[in-house]
mmCIF file with all atom_site columns, C-alpha atoms and ligand atoms in Angstrom:
data_model
loop_
_atom_site.group_PDB
_atom_site.id
_atom_site.type_symbol
_atom_site.label_atom_id
_atom_site.label_alt_id
_atom_site.label_comp_id
_atom_site.label_asym_id
_atom_site.label_entity_id
_atom_site.label_seq_id
_atom_site.pdbx_PDB_ins_code
_atom_site.Cartn_x
_atom_site.Cartn_y
_atom_site.Cartn_z
_atom_site.occupancy
_atom_site.B_iso_or_equiv
_atom_site.pdbx_formal_charge
_atom_site.auth_seq_id
_atom_site.auth_comp_id
_atom_site.auth_asym_id
_atom_site.auth_atom_id
_atom_site.pdbx_PDB_model_num
ATOM   1   C  CA  . MET M 1 1   ? 212.228 244.311 181.092 1.00 0.00 ? 1   MET M CA  1
ATOM   2   C  CA  . ASN M 1 2   ? 215.633 242.722 180.530 1.00 0.00 ? 2   ASN M CA  1
ATOM   3   C  CA  . LEU M 1 3   ? 218.583 243.252 178.184 1.00 0.00 ? 3   LEU M CA  1
ATOM   4   C  CA  . SER M 1 4   ? 217.438 240.614 175.692 1.00 0.00 ? 4   SER M CA  1
ATOM   5   C  CA  . THR M 1 5   ? 214.040 242.275 175.335 1.00 0.00 ? 5   THR M CA  1
ATOM   6   C  CA  . ILE M 1 6   ? 215.665 245.664 174.763 1.00 0.00 ? 6   ILE M CA  1
ATOM   7   C  CA  . ALA M 1 7   ? 218.062 244.123 172.194 1.00 0.00 ? 7   ALA M CA  1
ATOM   8   C  CA  . ARG M 1 8   ? 215.113 242.585 170.340 1.00 0.00 ? 8   ARG M CA  1
ATOM   9   C  CA  . GLU M 1 9   ? 213.375 245.953 170.218 1.00 0.00 ? 9   GLU M CA  1
ATOM   10  C  CA  . ILE M 1 10  ? 216.574 247.623 168.968 1.00 0.00 ? 10  ILE M CA  1
ATOM   11  C  CA  . ARG M 1 11  ? 216.848 245.082 166.129 1.00 0.00 ? 11  ARG M CA  1
ATOM   12  C  CA  . VAL M 1 12  ? 213.545 246.243 164.649 1.00 0.00 ? 12  VAL M CA  1
ATOM   13  C  CA  . CYS M 1 13  ? 213.793 249.901 165.644 1.00 0.00 ? 13  CYS M CA  1
ATOM   14  C  CA  . THR M 1 14  ? 213.040 252.526 162.997 1.00 0.00 ? 14  THR M CA  1
ATOM   15  C  CA  . ARG M 1 15  ? 212.754 255.527 165.313 1.00 0.00 ? 15  ARG M CA  1
ATOM   16  C  CA  . CYS M 1 16  ? 215.428 257.554 163.531 1.00 0.00 ? 16  CYS M CA  1
ATOM   17  C  CA  . ASN M 1 17  ? 216.833 257.705 160.024 1.00 0.00 ? 17  ASN M CA  1
ATOM   18  C  CA  . LEU M 1 18  ? 219.944 255.728 160.915 1.00 0.00 ? 18  LEU M CA  1
ATOM   19  C  CA  . HIS M 1 19  ? 217.957 252.517 160.497 1.00 0.00 ? 19  HIS M CA  1
ATOM   20  C  CA  . LYS M 1 20  ? 217.905 253.083 156.722 1.00 0.00 ? 20  LYS M CA  1
ATOM   21  C  CA  . GLY M 1 21  ? 221.598 252.415 156.150 1.00 0.00 ? 21  GLY M CA  1
ATOM   22  C  CA  . ARG M 1 22  ? 222.332 249.735 158.715 1.00 0.00 ? 22  ARG M CA  1
ATOM   23  C  CA  . GLN M 1 23  ? 223.145 246.099 158.028 1.00 0.00 ? 23  GLN M CA  1
ATOM   24  C  CA  . ARG M 1 24  ? 222.804 245.131 161.674 1.00 0.00 ? 24  ARG M CA  1
ATOM   25  C  CA  . THR M 1 25  ? 221.981 246.948 164.857 1.00 0.00 ? 25  THR M CA  1
ATOM   26  C  CA  . VAL M 1 26  ? 224.559 246.919 167.633 1.00 0.00 ? 26  VAL M CA  1
ATOM   27  C  CA  . PRO M 1 27  ? 222.643 246.825 170.928 1.00 0.00 ? 27  PRO M CA  1
ATOM   28  C  CA  . GLY M 1 28  ? 225.778 246.254 173.012 1.00 0.00 ? 28  GLY M CA  1
ATOM   29  C  CA  . GLU M 1 29  ? 227.055 243.306 174.976 1.00 0.00 ? 29  GLU M CA  1
ATOM   30  C  CA  . GLY M 1 30  ? 228.072 242.314 178.440 1.00 0.00 ? 30  GLY M CA  1
ATOM   31  C  CA  . PRO M 1 31  ? 226.514 240.921 181.594 1.00 0.00 ? 31  PRO M CA  1
ATOM   32  C  CA  . SER M 1 32  ? 223.436 242.446 183.205 1.00 0.00 ? 32  SER M CA  1
ATOM   33  C  CA  . TRP M 1 33  ? 225.336 242.494 186.499 1.00 0.00 ? 33  TRP M CA  1
ATOM   34  C  CA  . ALA M 1 34  ? 228.188 244.658 185.130 1.00 0.00 ? 34  ALA M CA  1
ATOM   35  C  CA  . ARG M 1 35  ? 229.220 247.397 187.553 1.00 0.00 ? 35  ARG M CA  1
ATOM   36  C  CA  . VAL M 1 36  ? 230.890 249.337 184.737 1.00 0.00 ? 36  VAL M CA  1
ATOM   37  C  CA  . MET M 1 37  ? 229.366 250.414 181.430 1.00 0.00 ? 37  MET M CA  1
ATOM   38  C  CA  . LEU M 1 38  ? 231.422 251.724 178.521 1.00 0.00 ? 38  LEU M CA  1
ATOM   39  C  CA  . VAL M 1 39  ? 229.442 253.979 176.187 1.00 0.00 ? 39  VAL M CA  1
ATOM   40  C  CA  . GLY M 1 40  ? 230.896 254.976 172.833 1.00 0.00 ? 40  GLY M CA  1
ATOM   41  C  CA  . GLU M 1 41  ? 229.654 257.046 169.921 1.00 0.00 ? 41  GLU M CA  1
ATOM   42  C  CA  . ALA M 1 42  ? 228.240 254.775 167.199 1.00 0.00 ? 42  ALA M CA  1
ATOM   43  C  CA  . PRO M 1 43  ? 228.852 251.494 165.400 1.00 0.00 ? 43  PRO M CA  1
ATOM   44  C  CA  . GLY M 1 44  ? 231.406 251.623 162.587 1.00 0.00 ? 44  GLY M CA  1
ATOM   45  C  CA  . ARG M 1 45  ? 231.797 249.433 159.502 1.00 0.00 ? 45  ARG M CA  1
ATOM   46  C  CA  . GLU M 1 46  ? 232.952 246.261 161.275 1.00 0.00 ? 46  GLU M CA  1
ATOM   47  C  CA  . GLU M 1 47  ? 230.404 246.633 164.047 1.00 0.00 ? 47  GLU M CA  1
ATOM   48  C  CA  . ASP M 1 48  ? 227.639 247.090 161.461 1.00 0.00 ? 48  ASP M CA  1
ATOM   49  C  CA  . ILE M 1 49  ? 228.706 243.861 159.748 1.00 0.00 ? 49  ILE M CA  1
ATOM   50  C  CA  . HIS M 1 50  ? 228.993 241.793 162.913 1.00 0.00 ? 50  HIS M CA  1
ATOM   51  C  CA  . GLY M 1 51  ? 226.329 243.385 165.126 1.00 0.00 ? 51  GLY M CA  1
ATOM   52  C  CA  . ARG M 1 52  ? 228.841 243.628 167.974 1.00 0.00 ? 52  ARG M CA  1
ATOM   53  C  CA  . PRO M 1 53  ? 230.401 246.691 169.646 1.00 0.00 ? 53  PRO M CA  1
ATOM   54  C  CA  . PHE M 1 54  ? 234.065 247.629 169.183 1.00 0.00 ? 54  PHE M CA  1
ATOM   55  C  CA  . VAL M 1 55  ? 235.202 244.765 166.975 1.00 0.00 ? 55  VAL M CA  1
ATOM   56  C  CA  . GLY M 1 56  ? 237.128 246.842 164.416 1.00 0.00 ? 56  GLY M CA  1
ATOM   57  C  CA  . ARG M 1 57  ? 240.596 248.323 164.705 1.00 0.00 ? 57  ARG M CA  1
ATOM   58  C  CA  . SER M 1 58  ? 239.715 250.663 167.571 1.00 0.00 ? 58  SER M CA  1
ATOM   59  C  CA  . GLY M 1 59  ? 238.031 247.727 169.309 1.00 0.00 ? 59  GLY M CA  1
ATOM   60  C  CA  . ARG M 1 60  ? 241.226 245.700 169.156 1.00 0.00 ? 60  ARG M CA  1
ATOM   61  C  CA  . MET M 1 61  ? 243.114 248.618 170.644 1.00 0.00 ? 61  MET M CA  1
ATOM   62  C  CA  . LEU M 1 62  ? 240.452 248.971 173.329 1.00 0.00 ? 62  LEU M CA  1
ATOM   63  C  CA  . ASP M 1 63  ? 240.836 245.268 174.206 1.00 0.00 ? 63  ASP M CA  1
ATOM   64  C  CA  . GLU M 1 64  ? 244.607 245.636 174.445 1.00 0.00 ? 64  GLU M CA  1
ATOM   65  C  CA  . ILE M 1 65  ? 244.414 248.664 176.751 1.00 0.00 ? 65  ILE M CA  1
ATOM   66  C  CA  . LEU M 1 66  ? 241.650 247.143 178.874 1.00 0.00 ? 66  LEU M CA  1
ATOM   67  C  CA  . LYS M 1 67  ? 243.763 244.031 179.320 1.00 0.00 ? 67  LYS M CA  1
ATOM   68  C  CA  . LYS M 1 68  ? 246.829 246.059 180.357 1.00 0.00 ? 68  LYS M CA  1
ATOM   69  C  CA  . ALA M 1 69  ? 244.636 247.882 182.890 1.00 0.00 ? 69  ALA M CA  1
ATOM   70  C  CA  . GLY M 1 70  ? 243.397 244.557 184.284 1.00 0.00 ? 70  GLY M CA  1
ATOM   71  C  CA  . LEU M 1 71  ? 239.871 244.986 182.932 1.00 0.00 ? 71  LEU M CA  1
ATOM   72  C  CA  . GLY M 1 72  ? 238.135 242.255 180.955 1.00 0.00 ? 72  GLY M CA  1
ATOM   73  C  CA  . ARG M 1 73  ? 235.350 242.690 178.436 1.00 0.00 ? 73  ARG M CA  1
ATOM   74  C  CA  . ASP M 1 74  ? 233.442 239.937 180.195 1.00 0.00 ? 74  ASP M CA  1
ATOM   75  C  CA  . ASP M 1 75  ? 233.000 242.157 183.238 1.00 0.00 ? 75  ASP M CA  1
ATOM   76  C  CA  . LEU M 1 76  ? 231.805 245.233 181.347 1.00 0.00 ? 76  LEU M CA  1
ATOM   77  C  CA  . PHE M 1 77  ? 228.733 246.197 179.368 1.00 0.00 ? 77  PHE M CA  1
ATOM   78  C  CA  . ILE M 1 78  ? 229.850 247.934 176.161 1.00 0.00 ? 78  ILE M CA  1
ATOM   79  C  CA  . THR M 1 79  ? 227.505 249.921 173.952 1.00 0.00 ? 79  THR M CA  1
ATOM   80  C  CA  . SER M 1 80  ? 227.115 253.320 172.303 1.00 0.00 ? 80  SER M CA  1
ATOM   81  C  CA  . VAL M 1 81  ? 224.717 256.258 172.238 1.00 0.00 ? 81  VAL M CA  1
ATOM   82  C  CA  . VAL M 1 82  ? 223.266 255.152 168.890 1.00 0.00 ? 82  VAL M CA  1
ATOM   83  C  CA  . LYS M 1 83  ? 222.850 251.528 167.908 1.00 0.00 ? 83  LYS M CA  1
ATOM   84  C  CA  . CYS M 1 84  ? 222.948 251.896 164.107 1.00 0.00 ? 84  CYS M CA  1
ATOM   85  C  CA  . ARG M 1 85  ? 225.896 252.946 161.963 1.00 0.00 ? 85  ARG M CA  1
ATOM   86  C  CA  . PRO M 1 86  ? 225.685 256.525 160.634 1.00 0.00 ? 86  PRO M CA  1
ATOM   87  C  CA  . PRO M 1 87  ? 226.311 256.831 156.864 1.00 0.00 ? 87  PRO M CA  1
ATOM   88  C  CA  . LYS M 1 88  ? 230.049 256.966 156.051 1.00 0.00 ? 88  LYS M CA  1
ATOM   89  C  CA  . ASN M 1 89  ? 230.762 256.935 159.790 1.00 0.00 ? 89  ASN M CA  1
ATOM   90  C  CA  . ARG M 1 90  ? 229.658 260.532 160.217 1.00 0.00 ? 90  ARG M CA  1
ATOM   91  C  CA  . VAL M 1 91  ? 229.112 261.822 163.739 1.00 0.00 ? 91  VAL M CA  1
ATOM   92  C  CA  . PRO M 1 92  ? 225.582 261.013 164.938 1.00 0.00 ? 92  PRO M CA  1
ATOM   93  C  CA  . ARG M 1 93  ? 223.281 264.011 165.057 1.00 0.00 ? 93  ARG M CA  1
ATOM   94  C  CA  . ARG M 1 94  ? 221.803 265.321 168.269 1.00 0.00 ? 94  ARG M CA  1
ATOM   95  C  CA  . SER M 1 95  ? 218.274 264.299 167.199 1.00 0.00 ? 95  SER M CA  1
ATOM   96  C  CA  . GLU M 1 96  ? 219.567 260.740 166.549 1.00 0.00 ? 96  GLU M CA  1
ATOM   97  C  CA  . TRP M 1 97  ? 221.368 260.272 169.832 1.00 0.00 ? 97  TRP M CA  1
ATOM   98  C  CA  . GLU M 1 98  ? 218.571 261.910 171.813 1.00 0.00 ? 98  GLU M CA  1
ATOM   99  C  CA  . THR M 1 99  ? 216.062 259.523 170.232 1.00 0.00 ? 99  THR M CA  1
ATOM   100 C  CA  . CYS M 1 100 ? 218.201 256.431 170.715 1.00 0.00 ? 100 CYS M CA  1
ATOM   101 C  CA  . ILE M 1 101 ? 219.195 257.251 174.287 1.00 0.00 ? 101 ILE M CA  1
ATOM   102 C  CA  . GLN M 1 102 ? 215.593 257.891 175.254 1.00 0.00 ? 102 GLN M CA  1
ATOM   103 C  CA  . ALA M 1 103 ? 214.332 254.741 173.535 1.00 0.00 ? 103 ALA M CA  1
ATOM   104 C  CA  . HIS M 1 104 ? 217.097 252.287 174.433 1.00 0.00 ? 104 HIS M CA  1
ATOM   105 C  CA  . LEU M 1 105 ? 220.188 253.388 176.349 1.00 0.00 ? 105 LEU M CA  1
ATOM   106 C  CA  . ARG M 1 106 ? 218.225 254.792 179.285 1.00 0.00 ? 106 ARG M CA  1
ATOM   107 C  CA  . ARG M 1 107 ? 216.504 251.450 179.708 1.00 0.00 ? 107 ARG M CA  1
ATOM   108 C  CA  . GLN M 1 108 ? 219.783 249.532 179.390 1.00 0.00 ? 108 GLN M CA  1
ATOM   109 C  CA  . ILE M 1 109 ? 221.210 251.730 182.153 1.00 0.00 ? 109 ILE M CA  1
ATOM   110 C  CA  . ASP M 1 110 ? 218.106 251.146 184.292 1.00 0.00 ? 110 ASP M CA  1
ATOM   111 C  CA  . VAL M 1 111 ? 218.387 247.357 183.898 1.00 0.00 ? 111 VAL M CA  1
ATOM   112 C  CA  . ILE M 1 112 ? 222.144 247.133 184.480 1.00 0.00 ? 112 ILE M CA  1
ATOM   113 C  CA  . ASP M 1 113 ? 222.220 249.853 187.137 1.00 0.00 ? 113 ASP M CA  1
ATOM   114 C  CA  . PRO M 1 114 ? 226.006 250.357 186.889 1.00 0.00 ? 114 PRO M CA  1
ATOM   115 C  CA  . THR M 1 115 ? 227.977 252.301 189.465 1.00 0.00 ? 115 THR M CA  1
ATOM   116 C  CA  . ILE M 1 116 ? 230.335 253.757 186.820 1.00 0.00 ? 116 ILE M CA  1
ATOM   117 C  CA  . ILE M 1 117 ? 229.596 254.836 183.272 1.00 0.00 ? 117 ILE M CA  1
ATOM   118 C  CA  . CYS M 1 118 ? 232.744 255.443 181.264 1.00 0.00 ? 118 CYS M CA  1
ATOM   119 C  CA  . LEU M 1 119 ? 232.045 257.822 178.369 1.00 0.00 ? 119 LEU M CA  1
ATOM   120 C  CA  . LEU M 1 120 ? 234.225 257.127 175.345 1.00 0.00 ? 120 LEU M CA  1
ATOM   121 C  CA  . GLY M 1 121 ? 234.662 260.368 173.424 1.00 0.00 ? 121 GLY M CA  1
ATOM   122 C  CA  . GLY M 1 122 ? 233.058 263.753 173.046 1.00 0.00 ? 122 GLY M CA  1
ATOM   123 C  CA  . VAL M 1 123 ? 229.674 262.661 171.700 1.00 0.00 ? 123 VAL M CA  1
ATOM   124 C  CA  . ALA M 1 124 ? 228.966 260.294 174.610 1.00 0.00 ? 124 ALA M CA  1
ATOM   125 C  CA  . THR M 1 125 ? 230.202 262.918 177.079 1.00 0.00 ? 125 THR M CA  1
ATOM   126 C  CA  . LYS M 1 126 ? 227.956 265.574 175.573 1.00 0.00 ? 126 LYS M CA  1
ATOM   127 C  CA  . ALA M 1 127 ? 224.984 263.239 175.318 1.00 0.00 ? 127 ALA M CA  1
ATOM   128 C  CA  . LEU M 1 128 ? 225.055 261.741 178.816 1.00 0.00 ? 128 LEU M CA  1
ATOM   129 C  CA  . LEU M 1 129 ? 226.798 264.384 180.868 1.00 0.00 ? 129 LEU M CA  1
ATOM   130 C  CA  . GLY M 1 130 ? 225.943 267.585 179.009 1.00 0.00 ? 130 GLY M CA  1
ATOM   131 C  CA  . LYS M 1 131 ? 229.650 268.506 178.950 1.00 0.00 ? 131 LYS M CA  1
ATOM   132 C  CA  . TYR M 1 132 ? 231.188 269.899 175.800 1.00 0.00 ? 132 TYR M CA  1
ATOM   133 C  CA  . ARG M 1 133 ? 234.946 270.206 176.412 1.00 0.00 ? 133 ARG M CA  1
ATOM   134 C  CA  . LEU M 1 134 ? 236.323 266.704 176.599 1.00 0.00 ? 134 LEU M CA  1
ATOM   135 C  CA  . SER M 1 135 ? 239.919 267.906 176.908 1.00 0.00 ? 135 SER M CA  1
ATOM   136 C  CA  . GLU M 1 136 ? 238.925 269.542 180.222 1.00 0.00 ? 136 GLU M CA  1
ATOM   137 C  CA  . GLN M 1 137 ? 236.718 266.719 181.488 1.00 0.00 ? 137 GLN M CA  1
ATOM   138 C  CA  . ARG M 1 138 ? 238.605 263.557 180.569 1.00 0.00 ? 138 ARG M CA  1
ATOM   139 C  CA  . GLY M 1 139 ? 239.959 261.558 183.458 1.00 0.00 ? 139 GLY M CA  1
ATOM   140 C  CA  . ARG M 1 140 ? 237.670 263.289 185.956 1.00 0.00 ? 140 ARG M CA  1
ATOM   141 C  CA  . VAL M 1 141 ? 234.808 261.700 187.860 1.00 0.00 ? 141 VAL M CA  1
ATOM   142 C  CA  . PHE M 1 142 ? 231.396 263.381 187.817 1.00 0.00 ? 142 PHE M CA  1
ATOM   143 C  CA  . ARG M 1 143 ? 228.758 262.262 190.292 1.00 0.00 ? 143 ARG M CA  1
ATOM   144 C  CA  . ARG M 1 144 ? 225.178 262.237 189.063 1.00 0.00 ? 144 ARG M CA  1
ATOM   145 C  CA  . GLU M 1 145 ? 222.657 260.853 191.547 1.00 0.00 ? 145 GLU M CA  1
ATOM   146 C  CA  . ARG M 1 146 ? 223.968 257.406 192.496 1.00 0.00 ? 146 ARG M CA  1
ATOM   147 C  CA  . ARG M 1 147 ? 226.433 257.001 189.639 1.00 0.00 ? 147 ARG M CA  1
ATOM   148 C  CA  . SER M 1 148 ? 229.915 258.083 188.639 1.00 0.00 ? 148 SER M CA  1
ATOM   149 C  CA  . PHE M 1 149 ? 230.449 259.281 185.077 1.00 0.00 ? 149 PHE M CA  1
ATOM   150 C  CA  . PHE M 1 150 ? 233.992 259.053 183.797 1.00 0.00 ? 150 PHE M CA  1
ATOM   151 C  CA  . PRO M 1 151 ? 234.735 260.714 180.428 1.00 0.00 ? 151 PRO M CA  1
ATOM   152 C  CA  . THR M 1 152 ? 237.767 259.774 178.393 1.00 0.00 ? 152 THR M CA  1
ATOM   153 C  CA  . TYR M 1 153 ? 238.885 259.771 174.764 1.00 0.00 ? 153 TYR M CA  1
ATOM   154 C  CA  . HIS M 1 154 ? 237.308 257.532 172.174 1.00 0.00 ? 154 HIS M CA  1
ATOM   155 C  CA  . PRO M 1 155 ? 239.614 254.593 171.320 1.00 0.00 ? 155 PRO M CA  1
ATOM   156 C  CA  . ALA M 1 156 ? 239.583 255.627 167.630 1.00 0.00 ? 156 ALA M CA  1
ATOM   157 C  CA  . GLY M 1 157 ? 240.910 259.066 168.586 1.00 0.00 ? 157 GLY M CA  1
ATOM   158 C  CA  . ALA M 1 158 ? 243.447 257.538 170.954 1.00 0.00 ? 158 ALA M CA  1
ATOM   159 C  CA  . GLY M 1 159 ? 244.652 255.328 168.107 1.00 0.00 ? 159 GLY M CA  1
ATOM   160 C  CA  . ARG M 1 160 ? 245.447 258.396 165.998 1.00 0.00 ? 160 ARG M CA  1
ATOM   161 C  CA  . ASN M 1 161 ? 247.169 260.535 168.605 1.00 0.00 ? 161 ASN M CA  1
ATOM   162 C  CA  . ARG M 1 162 ? 250.028 259.343 170.835 1.00 0.00 ? 162 ARG M CA  1
ATOM   163 C  CA  . SER M 1 163 ? 249.364 261.714 173.715 1.00 0.00 ? 163 SER M CA  1
ATOM   164 C  CA  . TRP M 1 164 ? 245.674 260.761 173.685 1.00 0.00 ? 164 TRP M CA  1
ATOM   165 C  CA  . TYR M 1 165 ? 246.728 257.113 173.629 1.00 0.00 ? 165 TYR M CA  1
ATOM   166 C  CA  . ARG M 1 166 ? 248.807 257.627 176.777 1.00 0.00 ? 166 ARG M CA  1
ATOM   167 C  CA  . ALA M 1 167 ? 245.985 259.581 178.434 1.00 0.00 ? 167 ALA M CA  1
ATOM   168 C  CA  . PHE M 1 168 ? 243.470 256.912 177.478 1.00 0.00 ? 168 PHE M CA  1
ATOM   169 C  CA  . SER M 1 169 ? 245.690 254.173 178.943 1.00 0.00 ? 169 SER M CA  1
ATOM   170 C  CA  . GLU M 1 170 ? 246.004 256.147 182.185 1.00 0.00 ? 170 GLU M CA  1
ATOM   171 C  CA  . ASP M 1 171 ? 242.242 256.611 182.275 1.00 0.00 ? 171 ASP M CA  1
ATOM   172 C  CA  . MET M 1 172 ? 241.652 252.866 181.893 1.00 0.00 ? 172 MET M CA  1
ATOM   173 C  CA  . ASP M 1 173 ? 244.026 252.266 184.825 1.00 0.00 ? 173 ASP M CA  1
ATOM   174 C  CA  . LYS M 1 174 ? 242.010 254.784 186.809 1.00 0.00 ? 174 LYS M CA  1
ATOM   175 C  CA  . LEU M 1 175 ? 238.759 253.148 185.722 1.00 0.00 ? 175 LEU M CA  1
ATOM   176 C  CA  . HIS M 1 176 ? 240.049 249.840 187.066 1.00 0.00 ? 176 HIS M CA  1
ATOM   177 C  CA  . SER M 1 177 ? 240.864 251.464 190.420 1.00 0.00 ? 177 SER M CA  1
ATOM   178 C  CA  . LEU M 1 178 ? 237.469 253.169 190.532 1.00 0.00 ? 178 LEU M CA  1
ATOM   179 C  CA  . ALA M 1 179 ? 235.704 249.900 189.758 1.00 0.00 ? 179 ALA M CA  1
ATOM   180 C  CA  . GLN M 1 180 ? 237.545 248.145 192.579 1.00 0.00 ? 180 GLN M CA  1
ATOM   181 C  CA  . SER M 1 181 ? 236.767 250.872 195.088 1.00 0.00 ? 181 SER M CA  1
ATOM   182 C  CA  . LYS M 1 182 ? 232.969 250.711 194.464 1.00 0.00 ? 182 LYS M CA  1
HETATM 183 S  S1  . SF4 G 2 .   ? 220.003 254.540 166.000 1.00 0.00 ? 1   SF4 G S1  1
HETATM 184 FE FE1 . SF4 G 2 .   ? 218.718 253.904 167.706 1.00 0.00 ? 1   SF4 G FE1 1
HETATM 185 S  S2  . SF4 G 2 .   ? 216.813 255.084 167.521 1.00 0.00 ? 1   SF4 G S2  1
HETATM 186 FE FE2 . SF4 G 2 .   ? 217.876 255.168 165.542 1.00 0.00 ? 1   SF4 G FE2 1
HETATM 187 S  S3  . SF4 G 2 .   ? 216.989 253.458 164.365 1.00 0.00 ? 1   SF4 G S3  1
HETATM 188 FE FE3 . SF4 G 2 .   ? 218.879 252.697 165.339 1.00 0.00 ? 1   SF4 G FE3 1
HETATM 189 S  S4  . SF4 G 2 .   ? 218.173 251.772 167.258 1.00 0.00 ? 1   SF4 G S4  1
HETATM 190 FE FE4 . SF4 G 2 .   ? 216.505 253.090 166.523 1.00 0.00 ? 1   SF4 G FE4 1
#
């Protein structure tokens, strides 16, 4: 099993209802040797058009903050808990993210075997860490087996709220330090 095989399976996946409204799937991108994975919530309009993660407005902001923190997209694997855009950008339902994680994200994590998984926003934090209060968990490191999980705000939320933006920038600085210490 490798990332290309998983991406091919995602492209034809009909395991949940989200496949009905998608233009393209967004399997994620980045090298198989990435030590850090970024996991967001779901593809949005631009991502659905291009089939690539975080290419819309929040993606541009993510790039800018990653760059300031000294992190490059080329060194990270970026994806989300569901690989198809929910209708009208609604929040993905538990049944959808459970299905997609089980079918695809778990295997992507197994192949990449990252040391740090940065969870972008409340849905990813709930889905992968079982934690429900992002305001209490953001910026903290949670150890699960061999990995560190690092929840922070979603870039879209950080783009709408100045204090979240500052917190998100600080978290990306911390993520850089964590990545260097592993
Ligand atoms: S969201 Fe995931 S599980 Fe649902 S159809 Fe798309 S790829 Fe399949």
